[in-house]
PDB file of C-alpha atoms and ligand atoms in Angstrom:
ATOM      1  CA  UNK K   1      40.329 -79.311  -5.499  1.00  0.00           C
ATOM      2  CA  UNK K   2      37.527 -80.825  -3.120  1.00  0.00           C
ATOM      3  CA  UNK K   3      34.999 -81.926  -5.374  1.00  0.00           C
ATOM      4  CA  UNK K   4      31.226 -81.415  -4.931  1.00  0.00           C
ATOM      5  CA  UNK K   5      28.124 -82.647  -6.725  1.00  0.00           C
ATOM      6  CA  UNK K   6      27.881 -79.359  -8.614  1.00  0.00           C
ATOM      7  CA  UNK K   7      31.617 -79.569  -9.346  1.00  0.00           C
ATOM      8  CA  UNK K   8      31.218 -82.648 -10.605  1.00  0.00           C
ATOM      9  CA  UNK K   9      27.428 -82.084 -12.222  1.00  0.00           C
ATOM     10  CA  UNK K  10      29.351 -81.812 -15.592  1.00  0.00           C
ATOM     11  CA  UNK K  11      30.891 -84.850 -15.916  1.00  0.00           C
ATOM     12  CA  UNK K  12      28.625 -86.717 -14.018  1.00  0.00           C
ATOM     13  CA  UNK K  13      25.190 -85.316 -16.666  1.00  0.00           C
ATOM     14  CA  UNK K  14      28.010 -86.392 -19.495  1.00  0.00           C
ATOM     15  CA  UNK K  15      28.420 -89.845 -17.734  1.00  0.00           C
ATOM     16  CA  UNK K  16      24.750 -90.471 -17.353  1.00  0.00           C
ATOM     17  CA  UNK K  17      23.722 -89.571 -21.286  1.00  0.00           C
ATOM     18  CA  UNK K  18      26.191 -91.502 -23.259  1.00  0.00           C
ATOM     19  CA  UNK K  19      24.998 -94.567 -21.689  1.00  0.00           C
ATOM     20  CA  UNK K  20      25.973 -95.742 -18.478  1.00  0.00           C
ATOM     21  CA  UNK K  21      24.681 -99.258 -18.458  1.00  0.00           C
ATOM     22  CA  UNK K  22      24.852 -99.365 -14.000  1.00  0.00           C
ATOM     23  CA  UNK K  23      22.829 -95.750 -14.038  1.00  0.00           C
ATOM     24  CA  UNK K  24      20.285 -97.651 -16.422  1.00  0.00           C
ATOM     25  CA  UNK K  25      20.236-100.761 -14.767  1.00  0.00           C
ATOM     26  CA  UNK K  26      19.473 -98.264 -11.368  1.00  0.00           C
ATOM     27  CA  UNK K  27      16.949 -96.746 -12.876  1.00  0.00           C
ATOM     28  CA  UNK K  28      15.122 -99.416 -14.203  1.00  0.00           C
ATOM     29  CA  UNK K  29      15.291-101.550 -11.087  1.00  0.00           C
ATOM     30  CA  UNK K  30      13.607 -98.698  -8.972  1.00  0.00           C
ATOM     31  CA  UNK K  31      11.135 -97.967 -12.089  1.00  0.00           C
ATOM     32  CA  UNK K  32       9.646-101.678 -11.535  1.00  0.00           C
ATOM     33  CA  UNK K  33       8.109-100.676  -8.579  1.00  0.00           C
ATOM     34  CA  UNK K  34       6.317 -98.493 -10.305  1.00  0.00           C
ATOM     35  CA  UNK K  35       2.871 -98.739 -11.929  1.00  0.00           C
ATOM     36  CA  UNK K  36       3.818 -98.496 -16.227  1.00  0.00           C
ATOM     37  CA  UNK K  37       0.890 -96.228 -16.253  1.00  0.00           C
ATOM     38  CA  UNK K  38       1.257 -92.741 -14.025  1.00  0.00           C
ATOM     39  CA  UNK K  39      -1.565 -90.623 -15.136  1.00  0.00           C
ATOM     40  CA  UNK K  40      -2.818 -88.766 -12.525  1.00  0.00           C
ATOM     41  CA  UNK K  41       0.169 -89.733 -10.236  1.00  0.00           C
ATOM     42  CA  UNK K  42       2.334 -86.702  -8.489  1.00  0.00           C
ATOM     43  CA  UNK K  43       5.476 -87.627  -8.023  1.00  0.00           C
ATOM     44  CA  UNK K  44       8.980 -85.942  -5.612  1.00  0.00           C
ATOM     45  CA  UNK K  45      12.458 -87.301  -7.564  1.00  0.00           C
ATOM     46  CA  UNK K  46      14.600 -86.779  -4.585  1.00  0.00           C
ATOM     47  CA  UNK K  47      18.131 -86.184  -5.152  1.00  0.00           C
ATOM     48  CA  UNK K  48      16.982 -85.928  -9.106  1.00  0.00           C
ATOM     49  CA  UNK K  49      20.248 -85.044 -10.561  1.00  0.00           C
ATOM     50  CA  UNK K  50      20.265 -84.044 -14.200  1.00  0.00           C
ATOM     51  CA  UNK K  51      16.725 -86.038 -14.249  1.00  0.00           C
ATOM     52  CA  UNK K  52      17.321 -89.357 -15.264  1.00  0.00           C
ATOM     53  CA  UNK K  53      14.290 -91.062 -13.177  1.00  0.00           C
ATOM     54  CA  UNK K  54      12.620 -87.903 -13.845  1.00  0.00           C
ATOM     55  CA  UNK K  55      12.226 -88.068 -17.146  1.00  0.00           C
ATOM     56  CA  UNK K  56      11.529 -91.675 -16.979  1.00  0.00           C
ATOM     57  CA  UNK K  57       8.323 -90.918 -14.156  1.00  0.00           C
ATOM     58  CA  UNK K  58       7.166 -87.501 -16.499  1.00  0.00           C
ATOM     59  CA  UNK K  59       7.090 -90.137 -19.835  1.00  0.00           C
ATOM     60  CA  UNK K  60       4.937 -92.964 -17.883  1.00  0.00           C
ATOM     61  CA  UNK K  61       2.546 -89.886 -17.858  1.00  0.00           C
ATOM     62  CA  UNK K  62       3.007 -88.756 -14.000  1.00  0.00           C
ATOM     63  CA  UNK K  63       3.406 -85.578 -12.882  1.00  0.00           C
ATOM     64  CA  UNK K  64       6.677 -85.036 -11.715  1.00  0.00           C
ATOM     65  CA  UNK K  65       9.193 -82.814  -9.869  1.00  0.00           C
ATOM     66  CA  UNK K  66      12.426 -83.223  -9.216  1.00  0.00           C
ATOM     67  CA  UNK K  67      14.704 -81.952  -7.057  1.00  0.00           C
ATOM     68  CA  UNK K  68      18.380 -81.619  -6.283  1.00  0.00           C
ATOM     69  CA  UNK K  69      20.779 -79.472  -3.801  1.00  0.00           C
ATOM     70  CA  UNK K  70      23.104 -79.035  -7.007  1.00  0.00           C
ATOM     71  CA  UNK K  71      21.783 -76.200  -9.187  1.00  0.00           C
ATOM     72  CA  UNK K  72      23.975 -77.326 -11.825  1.00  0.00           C
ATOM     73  CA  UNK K  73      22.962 -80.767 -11.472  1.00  0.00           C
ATOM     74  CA  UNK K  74      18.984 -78.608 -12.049  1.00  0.00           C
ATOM     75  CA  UNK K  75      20.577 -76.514 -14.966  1.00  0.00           C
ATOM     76  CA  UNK K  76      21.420 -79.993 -17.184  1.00  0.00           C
ATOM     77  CA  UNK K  77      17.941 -81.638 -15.972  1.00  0.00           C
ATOM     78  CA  UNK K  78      16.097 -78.006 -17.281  1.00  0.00           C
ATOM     79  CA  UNK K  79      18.297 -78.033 -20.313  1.00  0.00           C
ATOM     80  CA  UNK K  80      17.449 -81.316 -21.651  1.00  0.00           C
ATOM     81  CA  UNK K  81      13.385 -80.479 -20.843  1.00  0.00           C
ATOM     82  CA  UNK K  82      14.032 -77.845 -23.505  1.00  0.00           C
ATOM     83  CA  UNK K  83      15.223 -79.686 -26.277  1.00  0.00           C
ATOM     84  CA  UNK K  84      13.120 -82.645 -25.730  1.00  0.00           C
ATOM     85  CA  UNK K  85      10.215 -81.864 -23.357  1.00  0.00           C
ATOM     86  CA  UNK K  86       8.719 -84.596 -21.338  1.00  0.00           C
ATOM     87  CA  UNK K  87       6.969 -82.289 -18.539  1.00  0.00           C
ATOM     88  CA  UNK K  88       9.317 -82.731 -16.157  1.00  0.00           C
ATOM     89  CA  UNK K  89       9.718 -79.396 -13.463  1.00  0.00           C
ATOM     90  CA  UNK K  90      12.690 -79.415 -11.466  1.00  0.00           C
ATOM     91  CA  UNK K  91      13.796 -76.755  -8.490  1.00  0.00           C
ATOM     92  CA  UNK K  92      17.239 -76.713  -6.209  1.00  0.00           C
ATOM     93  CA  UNK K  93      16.099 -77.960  -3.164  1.00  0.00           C
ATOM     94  CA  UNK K  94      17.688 -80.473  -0.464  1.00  0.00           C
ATOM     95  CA  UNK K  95      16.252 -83.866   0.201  1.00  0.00           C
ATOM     96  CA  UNK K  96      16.842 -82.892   4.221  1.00  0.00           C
ATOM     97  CA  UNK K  97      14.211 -80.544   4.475  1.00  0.00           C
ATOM     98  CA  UNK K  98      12.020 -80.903   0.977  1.00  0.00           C
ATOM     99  CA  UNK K  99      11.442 -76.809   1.750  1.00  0.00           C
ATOM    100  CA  UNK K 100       9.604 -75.854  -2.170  1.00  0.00           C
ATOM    101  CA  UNK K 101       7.375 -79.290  -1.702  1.00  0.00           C
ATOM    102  CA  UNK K 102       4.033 -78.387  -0.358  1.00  0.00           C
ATOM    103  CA  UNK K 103       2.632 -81.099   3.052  1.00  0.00           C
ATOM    104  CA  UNK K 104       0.651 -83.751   1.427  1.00  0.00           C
ATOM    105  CA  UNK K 105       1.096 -83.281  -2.190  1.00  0.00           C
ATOM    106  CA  UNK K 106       2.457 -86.862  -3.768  1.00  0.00           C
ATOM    107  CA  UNK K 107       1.416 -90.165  -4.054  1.00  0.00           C
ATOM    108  CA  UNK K 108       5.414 -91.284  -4.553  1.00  0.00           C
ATOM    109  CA  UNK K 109       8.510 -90.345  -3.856  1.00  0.00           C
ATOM    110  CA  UNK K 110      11.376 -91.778  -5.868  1.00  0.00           C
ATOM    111  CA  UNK K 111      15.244 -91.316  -4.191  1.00  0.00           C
ATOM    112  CA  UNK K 112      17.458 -92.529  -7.071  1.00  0.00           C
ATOM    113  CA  UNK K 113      20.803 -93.073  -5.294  1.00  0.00           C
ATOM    114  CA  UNK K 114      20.369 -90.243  -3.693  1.00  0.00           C
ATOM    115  CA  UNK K 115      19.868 -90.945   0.117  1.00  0.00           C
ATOM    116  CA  UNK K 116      23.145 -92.032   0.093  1.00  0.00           C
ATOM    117  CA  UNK K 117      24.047 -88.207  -0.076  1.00  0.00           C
ATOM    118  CA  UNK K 118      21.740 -86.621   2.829  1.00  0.00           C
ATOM    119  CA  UNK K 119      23.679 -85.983   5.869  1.00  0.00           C
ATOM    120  CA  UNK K 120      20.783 -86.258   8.238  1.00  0.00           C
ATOM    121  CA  UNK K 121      18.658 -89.084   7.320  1.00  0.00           C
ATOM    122  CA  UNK K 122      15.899 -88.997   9.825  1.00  0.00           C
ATOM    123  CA  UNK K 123      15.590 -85.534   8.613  1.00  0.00           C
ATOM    124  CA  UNK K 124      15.315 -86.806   4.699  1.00  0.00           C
ATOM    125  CA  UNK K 125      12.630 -89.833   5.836  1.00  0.00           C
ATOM    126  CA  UNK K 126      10.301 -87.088   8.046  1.00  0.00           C
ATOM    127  CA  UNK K 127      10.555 -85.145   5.361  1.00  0.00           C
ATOM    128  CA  UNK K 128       9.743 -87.082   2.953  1.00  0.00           C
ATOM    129  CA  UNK K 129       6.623 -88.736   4.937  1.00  0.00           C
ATOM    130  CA  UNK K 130       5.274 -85.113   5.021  1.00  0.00           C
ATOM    131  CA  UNK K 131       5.236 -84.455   1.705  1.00  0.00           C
ATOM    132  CA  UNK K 132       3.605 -87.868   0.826  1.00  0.00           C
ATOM    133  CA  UNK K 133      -0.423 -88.300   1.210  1.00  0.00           C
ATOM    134  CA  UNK K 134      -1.478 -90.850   3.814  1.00  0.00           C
ATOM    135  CA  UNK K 135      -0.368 -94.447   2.395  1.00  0.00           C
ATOM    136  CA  UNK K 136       2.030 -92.711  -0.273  1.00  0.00           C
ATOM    137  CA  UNK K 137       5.237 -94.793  -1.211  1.00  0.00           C
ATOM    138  CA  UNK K 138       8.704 -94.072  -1.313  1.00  0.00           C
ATOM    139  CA  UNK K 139      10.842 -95.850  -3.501  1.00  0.00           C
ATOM    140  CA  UNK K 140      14.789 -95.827  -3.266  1.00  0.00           C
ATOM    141  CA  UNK K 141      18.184 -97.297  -3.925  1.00  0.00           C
ATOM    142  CA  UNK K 142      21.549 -97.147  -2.419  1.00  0.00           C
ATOM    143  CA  UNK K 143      24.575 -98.284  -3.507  1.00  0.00           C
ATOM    144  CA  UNK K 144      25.002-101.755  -1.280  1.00  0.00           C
ATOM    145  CA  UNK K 145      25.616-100.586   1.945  1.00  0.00           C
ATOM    146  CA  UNK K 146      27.722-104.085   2.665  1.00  0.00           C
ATOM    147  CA  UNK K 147      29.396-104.019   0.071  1.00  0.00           C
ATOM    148  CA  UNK K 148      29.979-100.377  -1.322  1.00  0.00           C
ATOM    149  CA  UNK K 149      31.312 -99.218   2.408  1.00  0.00           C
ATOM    150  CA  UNK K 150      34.308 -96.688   2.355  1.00  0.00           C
ATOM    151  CA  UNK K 151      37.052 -97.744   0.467  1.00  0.00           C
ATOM    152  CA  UNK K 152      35.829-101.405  -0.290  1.00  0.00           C
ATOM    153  CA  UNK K 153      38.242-102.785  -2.899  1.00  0.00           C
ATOM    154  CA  UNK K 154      38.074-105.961  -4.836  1.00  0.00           C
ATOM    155  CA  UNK K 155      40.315-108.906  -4.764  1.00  0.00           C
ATOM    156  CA  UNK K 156      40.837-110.921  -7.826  1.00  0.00           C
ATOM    157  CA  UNK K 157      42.224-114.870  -7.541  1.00  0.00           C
ATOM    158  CA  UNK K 158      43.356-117.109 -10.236  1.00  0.00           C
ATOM    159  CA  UNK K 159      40.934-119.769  -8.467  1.00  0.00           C
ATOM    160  CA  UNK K 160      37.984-118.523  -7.429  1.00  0.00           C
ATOM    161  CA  UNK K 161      35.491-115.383  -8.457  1.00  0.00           C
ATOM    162  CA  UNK K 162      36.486-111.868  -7.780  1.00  0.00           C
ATOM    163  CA  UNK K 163      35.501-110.708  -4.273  1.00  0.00           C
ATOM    164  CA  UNK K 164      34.958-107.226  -2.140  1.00  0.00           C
ATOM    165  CA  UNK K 165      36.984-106.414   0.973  1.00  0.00           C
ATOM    166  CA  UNK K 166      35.044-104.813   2.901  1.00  0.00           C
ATOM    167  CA  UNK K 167      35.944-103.260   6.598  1.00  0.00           C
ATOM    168  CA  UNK K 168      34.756-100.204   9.004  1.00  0.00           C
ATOM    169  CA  UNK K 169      31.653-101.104   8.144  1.00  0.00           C
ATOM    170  CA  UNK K 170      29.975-100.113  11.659  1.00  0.00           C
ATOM    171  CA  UNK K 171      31.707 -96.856  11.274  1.00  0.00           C
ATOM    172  CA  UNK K 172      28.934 -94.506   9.594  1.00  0.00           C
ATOM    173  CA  UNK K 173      29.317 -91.006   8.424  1.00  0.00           C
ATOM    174  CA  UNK K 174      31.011 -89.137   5.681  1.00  0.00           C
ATOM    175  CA  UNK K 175      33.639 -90.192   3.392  1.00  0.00           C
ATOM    176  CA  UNK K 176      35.253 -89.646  -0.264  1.00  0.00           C
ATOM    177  CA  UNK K 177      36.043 -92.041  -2.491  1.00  0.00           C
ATOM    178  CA  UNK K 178      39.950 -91.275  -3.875  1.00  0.00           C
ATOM    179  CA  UNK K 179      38.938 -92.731  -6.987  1.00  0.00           C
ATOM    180  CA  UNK K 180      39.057 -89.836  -9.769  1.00  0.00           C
ATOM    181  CA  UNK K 181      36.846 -91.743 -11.994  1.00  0.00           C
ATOM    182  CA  UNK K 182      34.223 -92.220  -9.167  1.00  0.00           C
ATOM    183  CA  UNK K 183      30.805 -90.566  -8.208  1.00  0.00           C
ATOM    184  CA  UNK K 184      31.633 -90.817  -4.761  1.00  0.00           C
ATOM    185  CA  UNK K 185      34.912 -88.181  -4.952  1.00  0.00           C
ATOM    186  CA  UNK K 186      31.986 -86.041  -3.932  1.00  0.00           C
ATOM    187  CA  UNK K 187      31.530 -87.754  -1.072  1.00  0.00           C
ATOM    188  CA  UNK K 188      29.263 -90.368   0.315  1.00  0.00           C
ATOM    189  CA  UNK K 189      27.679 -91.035   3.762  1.00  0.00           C
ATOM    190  CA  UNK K 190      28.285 -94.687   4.583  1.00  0.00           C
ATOM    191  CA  UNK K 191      24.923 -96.441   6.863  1.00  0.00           C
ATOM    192  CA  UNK K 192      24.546-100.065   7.345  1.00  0.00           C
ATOM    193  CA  UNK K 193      21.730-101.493   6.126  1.00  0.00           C
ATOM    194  CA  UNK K 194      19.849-101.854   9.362  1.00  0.00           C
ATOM    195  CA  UNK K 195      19.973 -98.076   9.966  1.00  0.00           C
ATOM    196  CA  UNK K 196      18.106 -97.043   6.592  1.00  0.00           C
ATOM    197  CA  UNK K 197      15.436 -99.868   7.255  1.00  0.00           C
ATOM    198  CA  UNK K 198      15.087 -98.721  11.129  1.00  0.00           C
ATOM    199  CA  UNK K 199      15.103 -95.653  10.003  1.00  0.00           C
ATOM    200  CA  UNK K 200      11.574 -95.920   7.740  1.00  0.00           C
ATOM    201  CA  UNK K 201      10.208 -98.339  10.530  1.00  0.00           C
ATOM    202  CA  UNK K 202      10.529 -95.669  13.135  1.00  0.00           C
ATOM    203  CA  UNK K 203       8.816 -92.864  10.874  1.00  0.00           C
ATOM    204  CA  UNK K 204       5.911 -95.492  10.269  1.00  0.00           C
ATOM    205  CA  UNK K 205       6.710 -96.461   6.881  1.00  0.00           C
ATOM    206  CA  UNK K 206       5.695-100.406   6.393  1.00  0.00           C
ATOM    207  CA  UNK K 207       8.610-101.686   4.539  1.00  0.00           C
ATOM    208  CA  UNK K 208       6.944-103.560   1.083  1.00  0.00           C
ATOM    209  CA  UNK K 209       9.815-104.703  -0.507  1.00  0.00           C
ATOM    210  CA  UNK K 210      13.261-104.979   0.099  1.00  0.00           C
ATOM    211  CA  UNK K 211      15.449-106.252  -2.724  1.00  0.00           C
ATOM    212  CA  UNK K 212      19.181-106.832  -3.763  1.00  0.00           C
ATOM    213  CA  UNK K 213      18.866-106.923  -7.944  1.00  0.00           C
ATOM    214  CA  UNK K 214      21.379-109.127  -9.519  1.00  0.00           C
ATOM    215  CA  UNK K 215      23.281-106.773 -12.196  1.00  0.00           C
ATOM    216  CA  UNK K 216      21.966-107.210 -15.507  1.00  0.00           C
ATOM    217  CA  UNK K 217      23.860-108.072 -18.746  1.00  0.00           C
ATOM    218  CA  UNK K 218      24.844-104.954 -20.170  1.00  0.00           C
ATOM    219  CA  UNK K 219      26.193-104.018 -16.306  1.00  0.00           C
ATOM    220  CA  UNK K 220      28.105-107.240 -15.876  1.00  0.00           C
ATOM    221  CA  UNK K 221      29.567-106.589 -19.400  1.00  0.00           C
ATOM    222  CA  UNK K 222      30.908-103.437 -18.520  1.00  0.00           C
ATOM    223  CA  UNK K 223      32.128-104.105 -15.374  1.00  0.00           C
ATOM    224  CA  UNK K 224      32.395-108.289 -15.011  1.00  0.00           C
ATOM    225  CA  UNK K 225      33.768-108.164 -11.996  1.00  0.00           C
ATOM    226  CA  UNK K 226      30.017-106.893 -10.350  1.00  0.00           C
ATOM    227  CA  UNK K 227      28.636-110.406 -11.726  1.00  0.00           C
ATOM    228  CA  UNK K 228      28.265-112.140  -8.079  1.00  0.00           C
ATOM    229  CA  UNK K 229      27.384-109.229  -5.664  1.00  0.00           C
ATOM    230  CA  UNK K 230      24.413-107.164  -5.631  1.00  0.00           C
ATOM    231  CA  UNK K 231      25.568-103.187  -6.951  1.00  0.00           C
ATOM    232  CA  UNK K 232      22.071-101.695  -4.838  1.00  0.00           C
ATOM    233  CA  UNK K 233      19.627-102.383  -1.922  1.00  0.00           C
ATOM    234  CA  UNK K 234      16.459-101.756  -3.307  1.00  0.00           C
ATOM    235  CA  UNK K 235      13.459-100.872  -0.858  1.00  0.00           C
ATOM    236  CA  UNK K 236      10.139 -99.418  -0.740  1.00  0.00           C
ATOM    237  CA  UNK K 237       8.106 -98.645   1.983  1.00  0.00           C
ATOM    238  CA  UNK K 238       3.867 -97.365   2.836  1.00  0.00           C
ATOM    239  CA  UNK K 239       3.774 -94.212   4.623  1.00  0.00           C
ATOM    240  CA  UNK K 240       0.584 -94.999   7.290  1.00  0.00           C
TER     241      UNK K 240
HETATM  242  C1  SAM Z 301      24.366 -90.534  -7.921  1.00  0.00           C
HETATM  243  S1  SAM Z 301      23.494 -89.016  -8.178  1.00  0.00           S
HETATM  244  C2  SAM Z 301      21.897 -89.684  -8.626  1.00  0.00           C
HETATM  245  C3  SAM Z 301      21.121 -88.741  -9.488  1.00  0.00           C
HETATM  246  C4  SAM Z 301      19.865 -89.355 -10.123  1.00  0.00           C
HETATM  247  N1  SAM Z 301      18.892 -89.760  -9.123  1.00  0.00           N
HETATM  248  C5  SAM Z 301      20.238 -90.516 -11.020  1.00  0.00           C
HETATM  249  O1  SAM Z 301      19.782 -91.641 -10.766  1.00  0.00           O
HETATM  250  O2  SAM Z 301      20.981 -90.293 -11.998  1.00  0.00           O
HETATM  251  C6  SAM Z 301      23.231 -88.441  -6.518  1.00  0.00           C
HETATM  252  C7  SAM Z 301      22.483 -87.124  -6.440  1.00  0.00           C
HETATM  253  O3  SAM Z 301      22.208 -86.837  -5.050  1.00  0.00           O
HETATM  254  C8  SAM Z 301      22.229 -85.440  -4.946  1.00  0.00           C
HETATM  255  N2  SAM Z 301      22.311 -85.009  -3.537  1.00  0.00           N
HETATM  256  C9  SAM Z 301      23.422 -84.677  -2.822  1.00  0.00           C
HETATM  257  N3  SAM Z 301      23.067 -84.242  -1.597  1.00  0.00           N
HETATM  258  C10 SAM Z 301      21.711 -84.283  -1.534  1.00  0.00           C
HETATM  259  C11 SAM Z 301      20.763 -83.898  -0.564  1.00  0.00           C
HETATM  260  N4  SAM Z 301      21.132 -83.399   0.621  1.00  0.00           N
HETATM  261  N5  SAM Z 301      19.449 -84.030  -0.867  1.00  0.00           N
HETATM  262  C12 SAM Z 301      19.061 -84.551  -2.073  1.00  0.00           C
HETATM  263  N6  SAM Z 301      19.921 -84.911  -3.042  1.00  0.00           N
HETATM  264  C13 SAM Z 301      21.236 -84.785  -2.776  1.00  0.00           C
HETATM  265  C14 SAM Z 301      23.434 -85.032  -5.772  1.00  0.00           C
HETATM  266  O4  SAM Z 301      23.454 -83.657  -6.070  1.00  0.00           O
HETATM  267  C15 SAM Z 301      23.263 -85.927  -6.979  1.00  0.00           C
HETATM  268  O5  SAM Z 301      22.537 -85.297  -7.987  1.00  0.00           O
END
C-alpha cells in the first residue's frame, strides 16, 4: 500500500501522545520563539496534524487555528479538543494555498515540520505572507535538510562517533522513506537549506533567527545516536 498522511494519521496521532521525546523536543524548540504569554495573539498552525503545537499556542492563551490537508490528521486534533478543551479550532485545509484563512488575519504563523510536506513552496511562503498582518512572523522547523536528505543512513565505528551519509543532496523533490517505522513513508520533499531561506528572502520576509538546536536529553536517550548532529533547522522570519 502507498502510504499517505491520512493513512498514516493513526499511527502517527498514537506516536505523538504516548510521548515521543523528538516530537516534544520539536515542539518546544519552535515554542521558544514564542512570547509565554499569547493573549490577544491569532495564530495559523500550518501543517497542524493531530494539534500538537496547537494545543500548546491555544494553552499560552492565543487564539489559534490549525490546519492540515489530512482530515484524519483534523478528526484526532477535534477529538482530543473534546475531551480536554483548550480552544483550539482546526479545518482541512492545505498549507499551499491557506484557502479557509481570511488576508490579514494573524500575527503568527507556526509550520511544525510541516513545510517539509508542501509540494510548492513559494506557493506555501506567499501564502502564508498573505494571511499574516504587516510585520507578522512565521515560525518553522524542518527536519535538517543536510542531514535528513533522502535516504541518509548512519554509519557507526568502533573509533569514532556515529555519523550520517548523506548524498543527492542537490537533487530536490519528492521522495519516501522505505523505513516502515518512519514518518516520512508518506513521503517527504527534500530542499537544501539555501532554497527555504531564499525562498522567505524573496517573499520579503527578514530572516530573525536561524537555528540548529542541539537534541535534548530525553531525545539523545531515545535515540543516542542523534547526540552530535542537529535533528531540525529552526528559522523565523518578519513579514515587511
Ligand atoms: C510531521 S507531521 C507534523 C504535525 C504537527 N505539526 C506536529 O508537530 O506534530 C507533518 C504534517 O504535515 C501535513 N502536511 C502534508 N502536506 C501538507 C500540505 N500540503 N500543507 C500543510 N500541511 C501538510 C501532514 O498531513 C502532517 O500532519
Amino acid at each position: 500500500m502507498t502510504e499517505t498522511w491520512d493513512t498514516i494519521a493513526d499511527w502517527y496521532a498514537e506516536r505523538v501522545r504516548t510521548g515521543s521525546a523528538m516530537h516534544e523536543f520539536a515542539r518546544d524548540v519552535l515554542l521558544n520563539e514564542l512570547p509565554s504569554d499569547l493573549q490577544g495573539q491569532r495564530i495559523l498552525d500550518l501543517g497542524c496534524g493531530e494539534g500538537l503545537i496547537t494545543r500548546a499556542l491555544a494553552m499560552r492563551g492565543g487564539s489559534v487555528v490549525g490546519i492540515d490537508p489530512s482530515s484524519r490528521m483534523i478528526d484526532h486534533a477535534r477529538a482530543t479538543e473534546q475531551t480536554g478543551a483548550t480552544g483550539a479550532r482546526y479545518a482541512v485545509d492545505d498549507g499551499g494555498s491557506l484557502d479557509t484563512v481570511a488576508t490579514s488575519s494573524v500575527e503568527w504563523v507556526t509550520a511544525g515540520l510541516s513545510l517539509n510536506n508542501v509540494p510548492d513552496l513559494a506557493a506555501a511562503i506567499r501564502a502564508v505572507r498573505r494571511v499574516l498582518v504587516p510585520a507578522g512572523h512565521l515560525i518553522f522547523t524542518v527536519p535538517h535538510p543536510c542531514f535528513e536528505t533522502p535516504h541518509a543512513r548512519w554509519t557507526v565505528g568502533a573509533d569514532e562517533p556515529p555519523g550520517r551519509v548523506v548524498g543527492n543532496y542537490f537533487a530536490e523533490g519528492f521522495w519516501r522513506s522505505a523505513n516502515p517505522d518512519g514518518a516520512r513513508r508518506a513521503g517527504n520533499q527534500h530542499r537544501m537549506l539555501s532554497t527555504y531561506v531564499t525562498s522567505l528572502v524573496e517573499h520579503e520576509f527578514a530572516i530573525e533567527s536561524v537555528a540548529e538546536p542541539a537534541p535534548d536529553a530525553r531525545v539523545i536517550d531515545e535515540h543516542p545516536m542523534r547526540a552530535g548532529l542537529p535533528p531540525f533547522l529552526l528559522v523565523r522570519g518578519r513579514r515587511s
